[in-house]
Amino acid sequence: MTFTRKALCGVAALAMSTGAGFAEPVDDTLVLNEEQTLVTRTTAPAHLEGVLSEIISGWHFRGTETRAMQTDDFDNPGMIFVEQAEEVWNTADGTEGKSCASCHEGSETMAGVRPVYPKWNEAAGEVRTLEMQINDCRENQMGAEPWKYTGGDMVNMTALISSVSRGMPVNVAIDGPAQSTWEKGKELYYTRTGQLELSCSNCHEDNYGNMIRADHLSQGQINGFPVYRLKNTRLNSAHDRFKGCIRDTRAETYAPGSDAFVALELYVASRGNGLSVEGPSVRN
Amino acid sequence: MRRCLFAGAVYAVLTMGVSAGEVSPTEVKYEDGAIAQSLTGTSGDPAAGREIVGDKSLGNCVACHAVTDLADVPFHGEIGPMLDGAGDRWTEAELRGIIANAKIMFEDSMMPSFYKTEGFIRPGNAYTGEAADDSFGPLLTAQQIEDVVAYLVTLKE
């Protein structure tokens, strides 16, 4: 007995239409603080040709109340951590007695930074995430201890830096010296890991919009990171999310900040080129 | 728990190893994706199979498949086809093959292989995120596979 893939897909589609009926991404517009309309759905970047035609923010896959929390800074619990980071921004630390503000002035000068990270750093000869750049400033400009990659201080600071770029389109470079890292990230994205043999693409490319048990699968975009999750009531970095998703394939995960995850972050970020920066966003 | 989709699949039985008369995961013979012979020689228990299909910590098949007969179990996924009528569409041997290793019947299938122990990339120790250790075994035991087959055979339109 041979069933063609197509026939099976037909059965699946039938099952979907008789299902709960909330599987499609919600048709809604994200307006921030009643004044700024964010791009949450747009044409996919050229490198996704033949793979995805439209890219969609994870915001569209969440429930009405979760979506509403992100539309107003007073309702977005992630903004409390942004305020905490604002204080740290202005506080001197380390042997040089400097704060972030000593070199960069107000945190609003960071507008435009989040959308282009991870980014090639010519002097260091490496692709750097925002976290790596922050720790470079701490160690080499301030003479301060580096922060833990996914620790509270770090994720709060990335939330502050993201928040001042909200509404700007994600625009990471994937060519030039960043290309080999990007290729490596792409390979990871399509590798079926763990005992369940699942790749990012199995869930987030082939099945976004579908329910996997009680979870509504999104495209796994990272334009909204760091993400305030109602589940653990704190901000979560992209590498923490990657780790959780890989662990759920019954695999040995990679460490946050590892070369593998830096490459994966660049690749996943590039799949969102064109979506607005949303961080800190709200998810369940 | 969102982060633990398939969390908690039980390993207890695996540490006991393969009992006499069982076909081990590496010895299974597939023919066109089907397995003609029972993996244990003991017929499966459809009631136990029903439990395994619905239970998050066992087969968790409903993570991806909806089953009308399991309406009492909340949240059925929509990744794979609905399992209603699976007993009409497939023979017992085909069902055994699909559950043991669906990728033979359906090339590149997203469905995990429930009776396989080799060929994984970065296999982990269940849902810990750590590397696999000596306790590593198939997702379901031979008898659990037989129980699931016995249950699926009862799913007629």
PDB file of N, CA and C in Angstrom, chain A residues 111-177:
ATOM      1  N   ALA A 111      19.285  53.461  19.115  1.00  0.00           N
ATOM      2  CA  ALA A 111      18.299  53.208  18.053  1.00  0.00           C
ATOM      3  C   ALA A 111      19.039  52.821  16.775  1.00  0.00           C
ATOM      4  N   GLY A 112      18.603  51.736  16.154  1.00  0.00           N
ATOM      5  CA  GLY A 112      19.257  51.287  14.930  1.00  0.00           C
ATOM      6  C   GLY A 112      20.279  50.188  15.143  1.00  0.00           C
ATOM      7  N   VAL A 113      20.605  49.903  16.402  1.00  0.00           N
ATOM      8  CA  VAL A 113      21.604  48.871  16.693  1.00  0.00           C
ATOM      9  C   VAL A 113      20.997  47.466  16.613  1.00  0.00           C
ATOM     10  N   ARG A 114      19.894  47.254  17.369  1.00  0.00           N
ATOM     11  CA  ARG A 114      19.286  45.914  17.403  1.00  0.00           C
ATOM     12  C   ARG A 114      18.994  45.321  16.012  1.00  0.00           C
ATOM     13  N   PRO A 115      18.471  46.112  15.078  1.00  0.00           N
ATOM     14  CA  PRO A 115      18.066  45.520  13.796  1.00  0.00           C
ATOM     15  C   PRO A 115      19.214  44.891  13.005  1.00  0.00           C
ATOM     16  N   VAL A 116      20.468  45.292  13.254  1.00  0.00           N
ATOM     17  CA  VAL A 116      21.574  44.794  12.428  1.00  0.00           C
ATOM     18  C   VAL A 116      22.437  43.747  13.137  1.00  0.00           C
ATOM     19  N   TYR A 117      22.033  43.361  14.345  1.00  0.00           N
ATOM     20  CA  TYR A 117      22.756  42.312  15.074  1.00  0.00           C
ATOM     21  C   TYR A 117      22.057  40.974  14.971  1.00  0.00           C
ATOM     22  N   PRO A 118      22.846  39.867  14.912  1.00  0.00           N
ATOM     23  CA  PRO A 118      24.291  39.701  14.937  1.00  0.00           C
ATOM     24  C   PRO A 118      24.973  40.312  13.703  1.00  0.00           C
ATOM     25  N   LYS A 119      26.193  40.794  13.935  1.00  0.00           N
ATOM     26  CA  LYS A 119      26.874  41.605  12.939  1.00  0.00           C
ATOM     27  C   LYS A 119      28.374  41.308  12.940  1.00  0.00           C
ATOM     28  N   TRP A 120      28.970  41.356  11.767  1.00  0.00           N
ATOM     29  CA  TRP A 120      30.408  41.138  11.641  1.00  0.00           C
ATOM     30  C   TRP A 120      31.178  42.279  12.292  1.00  0.00           C
ATOM     31  N   ASN A 121      32.167  41.926  13.134  1.00  0.00           N
ATOM     32  CA  ASN A 121      33.028  42.927  13.744  1.00  0.00           C
ATOM     33  C   ASN A 121      34.407  42.776  13.128  1.00  0.00           C
ATOM     34  N   GLU A 122      34.794  43.781  12.373  1.00  0.00           N
ATOM     35  CA  GLU A 122      36.027  43.707  11.587  1.00  0.00           C
ATOM     36  C   GLU A 122      37.259  43.565  12.480  1.00  0.00           C
ATOM     37  N   ALA A 123      37.338  44.385  13.525  1.00  0.00           N
ATOM     38  CA  ALA A 123      38.527  44.355  14.389  1.00  0.00           C
ATOM     39  C   ALA A 123      38.676  43.002  15.071  1.00  0.00           C
ATOM     40  N   ALA A 124      37.543  42.452  15.520  1.00  0.00           N
ATOM     41  CA  ALA A 124      37.613  41.175  16.238  1.00  0.00           C
ATOM     42  C   ALA A 124      37.651  39.998  15.269  1.00  0.00           C
ATOM     43  N   GLY A 125      37.274  40.234  14.021  1.00  0.00           N
ATOM     44  CA  GLY A 125      37.249  39.151  13.044  1.00  0.00           C
ATOM     45  C   GLY A 125      36.225  38.084  13.366  1.00  0.00           C
ATOM     46  N   GLU A 126      35.078  38.500  13.878  1.00  0.00           N
ATOM     47  CA  GLU A 126      34.037  37.525  14.232  1.00  0.00           C
ATOM     48  C   GLU A 126      32.646  38.147  14.102  1.00  0.00           C
ATOM     49  N   VAL A 127      31.645  37.261  13.969  1.00  0.00           N
ATOM     50  CA  VAL A 127      30.260  37.725  14.022  1.00  0.00           C
ATOM     51  C   VAL A 127      29.887  37.860  15.492  1.00  0.00           C
ATOM     52  N   ARG A 128      29.375  39.015  15.848  1.00  0.00           N
ATOM     53  CA  ARG A 128      29.043  39.272  17.237  1.00  0.00           C
ATOM     54  C   ARG A 128      27.544  39.424  17.440  1.00  0.00           C
ATOM     55  N   THR A 129      27.057  38.801  18.503  1.00  0.00           N
ATOM     56  CA  THR A 129      25.682  39.071  18.934  1.00  0.00           C
ATOM     57  C   THR A 129      25.713  40.337  19.788  1.00  0.00           C
ATOM     58  N   LEU A 130      24.531  40.858  20.080  1.00  0.00           N
ATOM     59  CA  LEU A 130      24.426  42.035  20.945  1.00  0.00           C
ATOM     60  C   LEU A 130      25.037  41.724  22.316  1.00  0.00           C
ATOM     61  N   GLU A 131      24.790  40.527  22.806  1.00  0.00           N
ATOM     62  CA  GLU A 131      25.328  40.123  24.113  1.00  0.00           C
ATOM     63  C   GLU A 131      26.858  40.166  24.098  1.00  0.00           C
ATOM     64  N   MET A 132      27.446  39.665  22.999  1.00  0.00           N
ATOM     65  CA  MET A 132      28.918  39.659  22.914  1.00  0.00           C
ATOM     66  C   MET A 132      29.461  41.079  22.893  1.00  0.00           C
ATOM     67  N   GLN A 133      28.763  41.961  22.188  1.00  0.00           N
ATOM     68  CA  GLN A 133      29.215  43.352  22.115  1.00  0.00           C
ATOM     69  C   GLN A 133      29.100  44.028  23.486  1.00  0.00           C
ATOM     70  N   ILE A 134      28.007  43.755  24.178  1.00  0.00           N
ATOM     71  CA  ILE A 134      27.814  44.344  25.512  1.00  0.00           C
ATOM     72  C   ILE A 134      28.938  43.892  26.441  1.00  0.00           C
ATOM     73  N   ASN A 135      29.253  42.605  26.421  1.00  0.00           N
ATOM     74  CA  ASN A 135      30.328  42.122  27.296  1.00  0.00           C
ATOM     75  C   ASN A 135      31.696  42.645  26.871  1.00  0.00           C
ATOM     76  N   ASP A 136      31.874  42.883  25.564  1.00  0.00           N
ATOM     77  CA  ASP A 136      33.131  43.478  25.115  1.00  0.00           C
ATOM     78  C   ASP A 136      33.274  44.877  25.712  1.00  0.00           C
ATOM     79  N   CYS A 137      32.183  45.659  25.715  1.00  0.00           N
ATOM     80  CA  CYS A 137      32.227  46.991  26.321  1.00  0.00           C
ATOM     81  C   CYS A 137      32.531  46.890  27.815  1.00  0.00           C
ATOM     82  N   ARG A 138      31.854  45.926  28.458  1.00  0.00           N
ATOM     83  CA  ARG A 138      32.068  45.806  29.901  1.00  0.00           C
ATOM     84  C   ARG A 138      33.528  45.476  30.210  1.00  0.00           C
ATOM     85  N   GLU A 139      34.076  44.512  29.499  1.00  0.00           N
ATOM     86  CA  GLU A 139      35.440  44.090  29.823  1.00  0.00           C
ATOM     87  C   GLU A 139      36.488  45.081  29.366  1.00  0.00           C
ATOM     88  N   ASN A 140      36.368  45.540  28.119  1.00  0.00           N
ATOM     89  CA  ASN A 140      37.460  46.332  27.541  1.00  0.00           C
ATOM     90  C   ASN A 140      37.300  47.837  27.658  1.00  0.00           C
ATOM     91  N   GLN A 141      36.084  48.333  27.851  1.00  0.00           N
ATOM     92  CA  GLN A 141      35.914  49.785  28.030  1.00  0.00           C
ATOM     93  C   GLN A 141      35.744  50.153  29.497  1.00  0.00           C
ATOM     94  N   MET A 142      35.026  49.303  30.247  1.00  0.00           N
ATOM     95  CA  MET A 142      34.708  49.634  31.635  1.00  0.00           C
ATOM     96  C   MET A 142      35.617  48.944  32.645  1.00  0.00           C
ATOM     97  N   GLY A 143      36.309  47.873  32.208  1.00  0.00           N
ATOM     98  CA  GLY A 143      37.092  47.093  33.166  1.00  0.00           C
ATOM     99  C   GLY A 143      36.177  46.396  34.154  1.00  0.00           C
ATOM    100  N   ALA A 144      35.010  45.952  33.675  1.00  0.00           N
ATOM    101  CA  ALA A 144      34.024  45.293  34.537  1.00  0.00           C
ATOM    102  C   ALA A 144      33.920  43.815  34.178  1.00  0.00           C
ATOM    103  N   GLU A 145      33.364  43.054  35.092  1.00  0.00           N
ATOM    104  CA  GLU A 145      33.150  41.625  34.855  1.00  0.00           C
ATOM    105  C   GLU A 145      32.124  41.429  33.736  1.00  0.00           C
ATOM    106  N   PRO A 146      32.346  40.455  32.861  1.00  0.00           N
ATOM    107  CA  PRO A 146      31.305  40.169  31.856  1.00  0.00           C
ATOM    108  C   PRO A 146      30.062  39.603  32.542  1.00  0.00           C
ATOM    109  N   TRP A 147      28.923  39.897  31.932  1.00  0.00           N
ATOM    110  CA  TRP A 147      27.687  39.322  32.462  1.00  0.00           C
ATOM    111  C   TRP A 147      27.481  37.918  31.930  1.00  0.00           C
ATOM    112  N   LYS A 148      26.742  37.100  32.680  1.00  0.00           N
ATOM    113  CA  LYS A 148      26.365  35.766  32.226  1.00  0.00           C
ATOM    114  C   LYS A 148      25.512  35.944  30.961  1.00  0.00           C
ATOM    115  N   TYR A 149      25.756  35.093  29.969  1.00  0.00           N
ATOM    116  CA  TYR A 149      25.147  35.295  28.648  1.00  0.00           C
ATOM    117  C   TYR A 149      23.633  35.436  28.672  1.00  0.00           C
ATOM    118  N   THR A 150      22.979  34.610  29.470  1.00  0.00           N
ATOM    119  CA  THR A 150      21.511  34.673  29.520  1.00  0.00           C
ATOM    120  C   THR A 150      21.025  35.177  30.874  1.00  0.00           C
ATOM    121  N   GLY A 151      21.926  35.788  31.659  1.00  0.00           N
ATOM    122  CA  GLY A 151      21.561  36.266  32.993  1.00  0.00           C
ATOM    123  C   GLY A 151      20.657  37.496  32.936  1.00  0.00           C
ATOM    124  N   GLY A 152      20.123  37.859  34.103  1.00  0.00           N
ATOM    125  CA  GLY A 152      19.163  38.958  34.209  1.00  0.00           C
ATOM    126  C   GLY A 152      19.706  40.290  33.704  1.00  0.00           C
ATOM    127  N   ASP A 153      20.902  40.680  34.164  1.00  0.00           N
ATOM    128  CA  ASP A 153      21.471  41.967  33.741  1.00  0.00           C
ATOM    129  C   ASP A 153      21.589  42.029  32.223  1.00  0.00           C
ATOM    130  N   MET A 154      22.058  40.918  31.642  1.00  0.00           N
ATOM    131  CA  MET A 154      22.309  40.883  30.198  1.00  0.00           C
ATOM    132  C   MET A 154      20.999  40.973  29.415  1.00  0.00           C
ATOM    133  N   VAL A 155      20.037  40.115  29.780  1.00  0.00           N
ATOM    134  CA  VAL A 155      18.803  40.097  28.997  1.00  0.00           C
ATOM    135  C   VAL A 155      18.039  41.418  29.180  1.00  0.00           C
ATOM    136  N   ASN A 156      18.127  42.013  30.376  1.00  0.00           N
ATOM    137  CA  ASN A 156      17.475  43.315  30.575  1.00  0.00           C
ATOM    138  C   ASN A 156      18.104  44.381  29.678  1.00  0.00           C
ATOM    139  N   MET A 157      19.437  44.348  29.589  1.00  0.00           N
ATOM    140  CA  MET A 157      20.120  45.355  28.773  1.00  0.00           C
ATOM    141  C   MET A 157      19.767  45.181  27.288  1.00  0.00           C
ATOM    142  N   THR A 158      19.665  43.905  26.843  1.00  0.00           N
ATOM    143  CA  THR A 158      19.288  43.719  25.433  1.00  0.00           C
ATOM    144  C   THR A 158      17.854  44.182  25.200  1.00  0.00           C
ATOM    145  N   ALA A 159      17.021  44.096  26.245  1.00  0.00           N
ATOM    146  CA  ALA A 159      15.635  44.580  26.112  1.00  0.00           C
ATOM    147  C   ALA A 159      15.623  46.096  25.959  1.00  0.00           C
ATOM    148  N   LEU A 160      16.447  46.774  26.755  1.00  0.00           N
ATOM    149  CA  LEU A 160      16.515  48.238  26.644  1.00  0.00           C
ATOM    150  C   LEU A 160      16.981  48.630  25.240  1.00  0.00           C
ATOM    151  N   ILE A 161      18.038  47.952  24.775  1.00  0.00           N
ATOM    152  CA  ILE A 161      18.598  48.320  23.468  1.00  0.00           C
ATOM    153  C   ILE A 161      17.618  47.993  22.336  1.00  0.00           C
ATOM    154  N   SER A 162      16.861  46.892  22.494  1.00  0.00           N
ATOM    155  CA  SER A 162      15.823  46.578  21.500  1.00  0.00           C
ATOM    156  C   SER A 162      14.709  47.599  21.524  1.00  0.00           C
ATOM    157  N   SER A 163      14.306  47.978  22.733  1.00  0.00           N
ATOM    158  CA  SER A 163      13.107  48.816  22.876  1.00  0.00           C
ATOM    159  C   SER A 163      13.234  50.133  22.112  1.00  0.00           C
ATOM    160  N   VAL A 164      14.444  50.690  22.035  1.00  0.00           N
ATOM    161  CA  VAL A 164      14.605  51.968  21.339  1.00  0.00           C
ATOM    162  C   VAL A 164      14.656  51.805  19.816  1.00  0.00           C
ATOM    163  N   SER A 165      14.643  50.536  19.346  1.00  0.00           N
ATOM    164  CA  SER A 165      14.592  50.284  17.893  1.00  0.00           C
ATOM    165  C   SER A 165      13.250  49.718  17.466  1.00  0.00           C
ATOM    166  N   ARG A 166      12.288  49.678  18.372  1.00  0.00           N
ATOM    167  CA  ARG A 166      11.018  49.070  17.988  1.00  0.00           C
ATOM    168  C   ARG A 166      10.426  49.793  16.779  1.00  0.00           C
ATOM    169  N   GLY A 167       9.949  49.012  15.832  1.00  0.00           N
ATOM    170  CA  GLY A 167       9.392  49.588  14.616  1.00  0.00           C
ATOM    171  C   GLY A 167      10.379  49.647  13.468  1.00  0.00           C
ATOM    172  N   MET A 168      11.655  49.551  13.783  1.00  0.00           N
ATOM    173  CA  MET A 168      12.650  49.526  12.694  1.00  0.00           C
ATOM    174  C   MET A 168      12.725  48.113  12.128  1.00  0.00           C
ATOM    175  N   PRO A 169      12.950  47.999  10.813  1.00  0.00           N
ATOM    176  CA  PRO A 169      13.001  46.650  10.231  1.00  0.00           C
ATOM    177  C   PRO A 169      14.295  45.902  10.562  1.00  0.00           C
ATOM    178  N   VAL A 170      14.131  44.635  10.923  1.00  0.00           N
ATOM    179  CA  VAL A 170      15.300  43.765  11.097  1.00  0.00           C
ATOM    180  C   VAL A 170      16.057  43.754   9.775  1.00  0.00           C
ATOM    181  N   ASN A 171      17.370  43.885   9.855  1.00  0.00           N
ATOM    182  CA  ASN A 171      18.152  44.019   8.626  1.00  0.00           C
ATOM    183  C   ASN A 171      19.575  43.501   8.838  1.00  0.00           C
ATOM    184  N   VAL A 172      19.699  42.208   9.142  1.00  0.00           N
ATOM    185  CA  VAL A 172      21.049  41.681   9.347  1.00  0.00           C
ATOM    186  C   VAL A 172      21.696  41.352   8.007  1.00  0.00           C
ATOM    187  N   ALA A 173      23.019  41.598   7.950  1.00  0.00           N
ATOM    188  CA  ALA A 173      23.769  41.291   6.720  1.00  0.00           C
ATOM    189  C   ALA A 173      24.150  39.818   6.713  1.00  0.00           C
ATOM    190  N   ILE A 174      23.958  39.177   5.568  1.00  0.00           N
ATOM    191  CA  ILE A 174      24.259  37.752   5.470  1.00  0.00           C
ATOM    192  C   ILE A 174      25.358  37.476   4.451  1.00  0.00           C
ATOM    193  N   ASP A 175      25.845  38.521   3.832  1.00  0.00           N
ATOM    194  CA  ASP A 175      26.897  38.320   2.817  1.00  0.00           C
ATOM    195  C   ASP A 175      28.239  38.781   3.362  1.00  0.00           C
ATOM    196  N   GLY A 176      29.227  38.873   2.485  1.00  0.00           N
ATOM    197  CA  GLY A 176      30.552  39.339   2.913  1.00  0.00           C
ATOM    198  C   GLY A 176      31.115  38.405   3.972  1.00  0.00           C
ATOM    199  N   PRO A 177      31.808  38.995   4.952  1.00  0.00           N
ATOM    200  CA  PRO A 177      32.485  38.155   5.947  1.00  0.00           C
ATOM    201  C   PRO A 177      31.506  37.377   6.847  1.00  0.00           C
TER     202      PRO A 177
END
